[in-house]
mmCIF file of C-alpha atoms in Angstrom:
data_model
loop_
_atom_site.group_PDB
_atom_site.id
_atom_site.type_symbol
_atom_site.label_atom_id
_atom_site.label_comp_id
_atom_site.label_asym_id
_atom_site.label_seq_id
_atom_site.Cartn_x
_atom_site.Cartn_y
_atom_site.Cartn_z
ATOM 1 C CA UNK P 1 86.491 44.538 130.640
ATOM 2 C CA UNK P 2 83.117 44.316 128.856
ATOM 3 C CA UNK P 3 81.395 40.957 129.095
ATOM 4 C CA UNK P 4 78.368 40.137 126.944
ATOM 5 C CA UNK P 5 75.660 39.181 129.385
ATOM 6 C CA UNK P 6 73.185 36.321 129.389
ATOM 7 C CA UNK P 7 70.352 36.553 126.912
ATOM 8 C CA UNK P 8 67.723 36.688 129.617
ATOM 9 C CA UNK P 9 68.784 40.278 130.286
ATOM 10 C CA UNK P 10 67.053 41.173 127.036
ATOM 11 C CA UNK P 11 63.819 39.835 128.477
ATOM 12 C CA UNK P 12 63.889 42.242 131.413
ATOM 13 C CA UNK P 13 61.325 44.536 129.787
ATOM 14 C CA UNK P 14 58.694 41.810 129.924
ATOM 15 C CA UNK P 15 59.170 41.080 133.651
ATOM 16 C CA UNK P 16 56.509 42.156 136.158
ATOM 17 C CA UNK P 17 56.986 45.354 138.091
ATOM 18 C CA UNK P 18 57.095 43.617 141.470
ATOM 19 C CA UNK P 19 60.241 41.673 140.470
ATOM 20 C CA UNK P 20 62.483 44.676 141.035
ATOM 21 C CA UNK P 21 63.139 45.194 137.338
ATOM 22 C CA UNK P 22 66.492 46.690 136.471
ATOM 23 C CA UNK P 23 66.280 49.517 133.959
ATOM 24 C CA UNK P 24 68.063 48.703 130.704
ATOM 25 C CA UNK P 25 68.493 52.327 129.732
ATOM 26 C CA UNK P 26 70.147 54.057 132.662
ATOM 27 C CA UNK P 27 71.939 51.447 134.754
ATOM 28 C CA UNK P 28 75.630 52.435 135.184
ATOM 29 C CA UNK P 29 76.842 48.901 134.423
ATOM 30 C CA UNK P 30 74.956 48.330 131.181
ATOM 31 C CA UNK P 31 75.791 49.549 127.708
ATOM 32 C CA UNK P 32 73.984 48.527 124.537
ATOM 33 C CA UNK P 33 75.750 47.859 121.250
ATOM 34 C CA UNK P 34 74.910 46.366 117.895
ATOM 35 C CA UNK P 35 72.077 47.256 115.576
ATOM 36 C CA UNK P 36 69.166 48.931 117.383
ATOM 37 C CA UNK P 37 71.035 48.576 120.719
ATOM 38 C CA UNK P 38 70.279 44.879 120.962
ATOM 39 C CA UNK P 39 73.451 43.510 122.571
ATOM 40 C CA UNK P 40 73.819 44.157 126.328
ATOM 41 C CA UNK P 41 77.376 44.650 127.575
ATOM 42 C CA UNK P 42 78.361 44.712 131.238
ATOM 43 C CA UNK P 43 80.826 47.462 132.158
ATOM 44 C CA UNK P 44 82.893 47.046 135.327
ATOM 45 C CA UNK P 45 83.527 50.020 137.625
ATOM 46 C CA UNK P 46 86.717 49.906 139.713
ATOM 47 C CA UNK P 47 85.255 52.094 142.462
ATOM 48 C CA UNK P 48 82.650 49.414 143.182
ATOM 49 C CA UNK P 49 85.276 47.599 145.284
ATOM 50 C CA UNK P 50 85.244 50.485 147.759
ATOM 51 C CA UNK P 51 81.676 51.716 147.554
ATOM 52 C CA UNK P 52 80.024 48.265 147.725
ATOM 53 C CA UNK P 53 77.091 49.799 145.873
ATOM 54 C CA UNK P 54 74.096 47.432 145.899
ATOM 55 C CA UNK P 55 72.825 49.047 142.701
ATOM 56 C CA UNK P 56 75.969 47.772 140.956
ATOM 57 C CA UNK P 57 75.748 44.294 142.510
ATOM 58 C CA UNK P 58 72.141 43.778 141.462
ATOM 59 C CA UNK P 59 72.953 43.029 137.794
ATOM 60 C CA UNK P 60 75.208 40.057 138.517
ATOM 61 C CA UNK P 61 72.971 38.763 141.275
ATOM 62 C CA UNK P 62 69.724 39.039 139.327
ATOM 63 C CA UNK P 63 71.037 37.165 136.295
ATOM 64 C CA UNK P 64 73.141 34.670 138.251
ATOM 65 C CA UNK P 65 76.381 35.666 136.509
ATOM 66 C CA UNK P 66 79.317 33.525 137.571
ATOM 67 C CA UNK P 67 83.056 33.218 137.100
ATOM 68 C CA UNK P 68 85.905 30.870 137.806
ATOM 69 C CA UNK P 69 89.623 31.504 138.245
ATOM 70 C CA UNK P 70 91.963 28.808 136.968
ATOM 71 C CA UNK P 71 95.725 28.377 137.478
ATOM 72 C CA UNK P 72 96.264 31.861 138.871
ATOM 73 C CA UNK P 73 95.557 33.959 141.955
ATOM 74 C CA UNK P 74 93.954 37.168 140.736
ATOM 75 C CA UNK P 75 92.686 38.819 143.900
ATOM 76 C CA UNK P 76 91.907 42.100 142.147
ATOM 77 C CA UNK P 77 89.856 40.346 139.453
ATOM 78 C CA UNK P 78 87.990 38.386 142.133
ATOM 79 C CA UNK P 79 87.238 41.588 144.063
ATOM 80 C CA UNK P 80 85.950 43.384 140.949
ATOM 81 C CA UNK P 81 83.672 40.516 139.956
ATOM 82 C CA UNK P 82 82.341 40.024 143.473
ATOM 83 C CA UNK P 83 81.567 43.734 143.750
ATOM 84 C CA UNK P 84 79.444 43.421 140.599
ATOM 85 C CA UNK P 85 77.376 40.536 141.914
ATOM 86 C CA UNK P 86 79.184 37.627 140.236
ATOM 87 C CA UNK P 87 79.519 34.430 142.251
ATOM 88 C CA UNK P 88 82.538 32.139 141.997
ATOM 89 C CA UNK P 89 82.200 28.524 140.903
ATOM 90 C CA UNK P 90 84.649 25.640 141.219
ATOM 91 C CA UNK P 91 87.524 25.630 138.670
ATOM 92 C CA UNK P 92 86.184 22.373 137.199
ATOM 93 C CA UNK P 93 82.657 23.722 136.722
ATOM 94 C CA UNK P 94 81.324 24.297 133.207
ATOM 95 C CA UNK P 95 78.548 26.636 134.403
ATOM 96 C CA UNK P 96 80.138 30.088 134.243
ATOM 97 C CA UNK P 97 80.051 33.341 132.271
ATOM 98 C CA UNK P 98 83.703 34.308 132.650
ATOM 99 C CA UNK P 99 86.847 32.195 133.002
ATOM 100 C CA UNK P 100 89.951 34.009 134.181
ATOM 101 C CA UNK P 101 92.952 31.767 133.596
ATOM 102 C CA UNK P 102 96.673 32.156 134.060
ATOM 103 C CA UNK P 103 97.502 30.042 131.002
ATOM 104 C CA UNK P 104 96.313 29.606 127.445
ATOM 105 C CA UNK P 105 93.413 27.267 126.812
ATOM 106 C CA UNK P 106 93.709 24.237 124.590
ATOM 107 C CA UNK P 107 91.798 24.417 121.284
ATOM 108 C CA UNK P 108 89.330 21.701 122.305
ATOM 109 C CA UNK P 109 88.343 23.743 125.395
ATOM 110 C CA UNK P 110 87.830 26.874 123.322
ATOM 111 C CA UNK P 111 85.516 24.964 121.007
ATOM 112 C CA UNK P 112 83.281 24.020 123.952
ATOM 113 C CA UNK P 113 82.582 27.639 124.954
ATOM 114 C CA UNK P 114 79.055 28.906 124.500
ATOM 115 C CA UNK P 115 78.111 32.365 123.241
ATOM 116 C CA UNK P 116 77.618 33.598 126.811
ATOM 117 C CA UNK P 117 81.030 32.388 128.032
ATOM 118 C CA UNK P 118 84.158 34.556 127.835
ATOM 119 C CA UNK P 119 87.834 33.937 128.590
ATOM 120 C CA UNK P 120 90.710 36.364 129.150
ATOM 121 C CA UNK P 121 93.080 34.858 126.548
ATOM 122 C CA UNK P 122 92.714 34.739 122.795
ATOM 123 C CA UNK P 123 94.246 31.710 121.030
ATOM 124 C CA UNK P 124 97.954 32.277 120.348
ATOM 125 C CA UNK P 125 98.021 35.677 122.045
ATOM 126 C CA UNK P 126 101.582 34.786 123.053
ATOM 127 C CA UNK P 127 102.512 35.758 119.495
ATOM 128 C CA UNK P 128 102.551 39.305 120.894
ATOM 129 C CA UNK P 129 103.641 38.736 124.487
ATOM 130 C CA UNK P 130 106.637 36.443 123.947
ATOM 131 C CA UNK P 131 109.624 38.466 122.775
ATOM 132 C CA UNK P 132 110.849 35.822 120.326
ATOM 133 C CA UNK P 133 107.444 35.471 118.646
ATOM 134 C CA UNK P 134 106.937 39.242 118.580
ATOM 135 C CA UNK P 135 110.367 39.644 116.960
ATOM 136 C CA UNK P 136 109.560 37.095 114.245
ATOM 137 C CA UNK P 137 106.180 38.719 113.579
ATOM 138 C CA UNK P 138 107.804 42.146 113.258
ATOM 139 C CA UNK P 139 110.248 40.680 110.727
ATOM 140 C CA UNK P 140 107.245 39.365 108.752
ATOM 141 C CA UNK P 141 105.611 42.801 108.882
ATOM 142 C CA UNK P 142 108.837 44.421 107.666
ATOM 143 C CA UNK P 143 108.822 42.152 104.617
ATOM 144 C CA UNK P 144 105.139 42.904 103.997
ATOM 145 C CA UNK P 145 104.859 46.621 104.821
ATOM 146 C CA UNK P 146 108.431 47.871 104.803
ATOM 147 C CA UNK P 147 111.137 48.478 107.381
ATOM 148 C CA UNK P 148 110.112 52.089 107.996
ATOM 149 C CA UNK P 149 106.641 51.114 109.210
ATOM 150 C CA UNK P 150 108.005 48.474 111.621
ATOM 151 C CA UNK P 151 111.327 49.817 112.828
ATOM 152 C CA UNK P 152 113.066 48.244 115.830
ATOM 153 C CA UNK P 153 116.733 48.202 116.895
ATOM 154 C CA UNK P 154 118.794 45.502 115.217
ATOM 155 C CA UNK P 155 117.909 42.260 116.986
ATOM 156 C CA UNK P 156 118.989 38.620 116.931
ATOM 157 C CA UNK P 157 117.440 35.461 118.350
ATOM 158 C CA UNK P 158 120.143 33.362 119.968
ATOM 159 C CA UNK P 159 121.507 30.744 119.735
ATOM 160 C CA UNK P 160 119.928 30.286 116.253
ATOM 161 C CA UNK P 161 121.322 33.594 114.912
ATOM 162 C CA UNK P 162 124.563 33.630 116.884
ATOM 163 C CA UNK P 163 126.782 33.770 113.782
ATOM 164 C CA UNK P 164 124.848 36.741 112.378
ATOM 165 C CA UNK P 165 125.098 38.504 115.735
ATOM 166 C CA UNK P 166 128.864 38.017 115.908
ATOM 167 C CA UNK P 167 129.177 39.438 112.399
ATOM 168 C CA UNK P 168 127.253 42.572 113.431
ATOM 169 C CA UNK P 169 129.201 42.805 116.681
ATOM 170 C CA UNK P 170 132.453 42.938 114.728
ATOM 171 C CA UNK P 171 131.142 46.103 113.067
ATOM 172 C CA UNK P 172 129.578 47.655 116.174
ATOM 173 C CA UNK P 173 130.905 46.456 119.524
ATOM 174 C CA UNK P 174 128.009 47.670 121.537
ATOM 175 C CA UNK P 175 126.716 47.936 124.051
ATOM 176 C CA UNK P 176 124.024 45.314 123.411
ATOM 177 C CA UNK P 177 121.099 44.353 125.629
ATOM 178 C CA UNK P 178 120.116 40.753 126.374
ATOM 179 C CA UNK P 179 116.547 39.707 127.274
ATOM 180 C CA UNK P 180 114.968 36.310 127.988
ATOM 181 C CA UNK P 181 112.258 35.514 125.444
ATOM 182 C CA UNK P 182 109.553 34.658 127.981
ATOM 183 C CA UNK P 183 110.162 36.804 131.041
ATOM 184 C CA UNK P 184 108.751 40.061 132.415
ATOM 185 C CA UNK P 185 109.377 42.983 134.785
ATOM 186 C CA UNK P 186 113.010 43.282 133.726
ATOM 187 C CA UNK P 187 113.995 39.888 135.083
ATOM 188 C CA UNK P 188 117.077 38.415 133.435
ATOM 189 C CA UNK P 189 117.903 41.565 131.420
ATOM 190 C CA UNK P 190 121.548 42.649 131.231
ATOM 191 C CA UNK P 191 123.982 44.595 129.052
ATOM 192 C CA UNK P 192 127.032 43.141 127.304
ATOM 193 C CA UNK P 193 130.032 44.423 125.410
ATOM 194 C CA UNK P 194 131.308 41.043 124.223
ATOM 195 C CA UNK P 195 129.565 37.906 122.836
ATOM 196 C CA UNK P 196 131.533 35.836 125.360
ATOM 197 C CA UNK P 197 129.366 37.347 128.102
ATOM 198 C CA UNK P 198 126.261 35.625 126.715
ATOM 199 C CA UNK P 199 124.962 32.289 127.956
ATOM 200 C CA UNK P 200 123.565 30.203 125.094
ATOM 201 C CA UNK P 201 121.872 27.597 127.285
ATOM 202 C CA UNK P 202 118.406 29.008 126.520
ATOM 203 C CA UNK P 203 116.741 31.148 123.877
ATOM 204 C CA UNK P 204 117.397 34.871 124.308
ATOM 205 C CA UNK P 205 117.063 38.078 122.327
ATOM 206 C CA UNK P 206 120.030 40.374 121.810
ATOM 207 C CA UNK P 207 119.317 43.899 120.593
ATOM 208 C CA UNK P 208 121.445 46.904 119.855
ATOM 209 C CA UNK P 209 121.237 49.120 122.943
ATOM 210 C CA UNK P 210 119.811 52.613 122.390
ATOM 211 C CA UNK P 211 122.389 54.847 124.041
ATOM 212 C CA UNK P 212 120.657 58.151 123.227
ATOM 213 C CA UNK P 213 117.066 57.537 124.365
ATOM 214 C CA UNK P 214 114.362 60.137 124.842
ATOM 215 C CA UNK P 215 114.485 61.272 128.480
ATOM 216 C CA UNK P 216 112.425 63.277 130.962
ATOM 217 C CA UNK P 217 114.837 65.427 132.994
ATOM 218 C CA UNK P 218 117.607 62.835 132.419
ATOM 219 C CA UNK P 219 115.371 59.943 133.553
ATOM 220 C CA UNK P 220 114.400 57.030 131.339
ATOM 221 C CA UNK P 221 110.665 56.447 131.119
ATOM 222 C CA UNK P 222 107.988 54.509 129.367
ATOM 223 C CA UNK P 223 104.345 55.172 128.586
ATOM 224 C CA UNK P 224 101.677 52.498 128.613
ATOM 225 C CA UNK P 225 98.266 52.693 126.976
ATOM 226 C CA UNK P 226 95.854 49.881 127.742
ATOM 227 C CA UNK P 227 93.633 48.317 125.106
ATOM 228 C CA UNK P 228 91.094 45.524 125.192
ATOM 229 C CA UNK P 229 90.599 43.413 122.070
ATOM 230 C CA UNK P 230 87.198 41.745 122.245
ATOM 231 C CA UNK P 231 87.182 40.372 118.699
ATOM 232 C CA UNK P 232 89.638 39.806 115.872
ATOM 233 C CA UNK P 233 87.066 39.156 113.146
ATOM 234 C CA UNK P 234 85.653 41.750 113.009
ATOM 235 C CA UNK P 235 88.434 43.643 114.768
ATOM 236 C CA UNK P 236 87.074 45.422 117.857
ATOM 237 C CA UNK P 237 89.480 47.319 120.119
ATOM 238 C CA UNK P 238 88.705 49.421 123.195
ATOM 239 C CA UNK P 239 91.272 52.025 124.308
ATOM 240 C CA UNK P 240 91.177 52.798 128.020
ATOM 241 C CA UNK P 241 90.873 56.527 128.695
ATOM 242 C CA UNK P 242 93.747 56.561 131.205
ATOM 243 C CA UNK P 243 97.385 55.606 130.748
ATOM 244 C CA UNK P 244 100.470 55.047 132.845
ATOM 245 C CA UNK P 245 103.880 56.736 132.749
ATOM 246 C CA UNK P 246 106.825 55.228 134.654
ATOM 247 C CA UNK P 247 110.161 56.893 135.367
ATOM 248 C CA UNK P 248 113.412 55.320 136.483
ATOM 249 C CA UNK P 249 114.527 55.966 140.041
ATOM 250 C CA UNK P 250 117.983 57.147 139.005
ATOM 251 C CA UNK P 251 119.226 59.358 136.190
ATOM 252 C CA UNK P 252 120.861 57.894 133.122
ATOM 253 C CA UNK P 253 124.597 58.029 133.722
ATOM 254 C CA UNK P 254 125.668 58.480 130.108
ATOM 255 C CA UNK P 255 125.049 62.146 129.322
ATOM 256 C CA UNK P 256 126.556 61.990 125.833
ATOM 257 C CA UNK P 257 124.263 62.630 122.859
ATOM 258 C CA UNK P 258 121.062 62.082 124.786
ATOM 259 C CA UNK P 259 117.865 63.836 123.911
ATOM 260 C CA UNK P 260 116.051 65.655 126.685
ATOM 261 C CA UNK P 261 112.338 66.073 127.108
ATOM 262 C CA UNK P 262 110.927 68.224 129.897
ATOM 263 C CA UNK P 263 107.160 67.905 129.843
ATOM 264 C CA UNK P 264 104.339 67.127 132.197
ATOM 265 C CA UNK P 265 102.551 63.942 131.214
ATOM 266 C CA UNK P 266 98.839 64.133 131.943
ATOM 267 C CA UNK P 267 96.416 61.259 131.369
#
């Protein structure tokens, strides 16, 4: 995750030689962006956790870079930052460069951030991570850009669209897949063949189940590519050079009309 560093890094060139000056040009943790390479960006290296390289730690230590972790326990994040010379401050402190939080910040807190302070959540990023909000945004995109550009299986938000779901169920009895709107890691997901199997006590998504998915040697799989959005206006997106492929531990039982894909995924 790139983090724009404190402005005093730009003044390194004017420091005396006996102050152990860090080279701006060739340090593995520094990249320069913007016009005439004016904006210093700190690049984190995962291997620093193991190597404990003092050359990597010196950037954070020299410029007194700090972080705080709020409402979460991110041991990996803490290890990465410590390995790069960051020091941790109290969760209530306002003197930090990076805040890593397990929840979304209130607007008034976002307005207090300085140019040198970064957080790990953009305002309203749950519009993409909550299934109900993502569904509604896809519907908006379908109206704007067409169904073909934003195609998803037929989906309903229950209980609000229960009548519409029952009407579709009468034409296609399933199976259908049920997912909580704000859960993860497959928790609370189940298949149904009858609307009576659904609990309407909380908001859920019901989608037409894809019974002929693309498979690798009869195993279901997914592919994840990781991106980092550092700005929405202008839009700046970093795509991580490695990805992740996951396969199910058991073969898909339904062998009817399924597509097969036998390839080696290399990232």
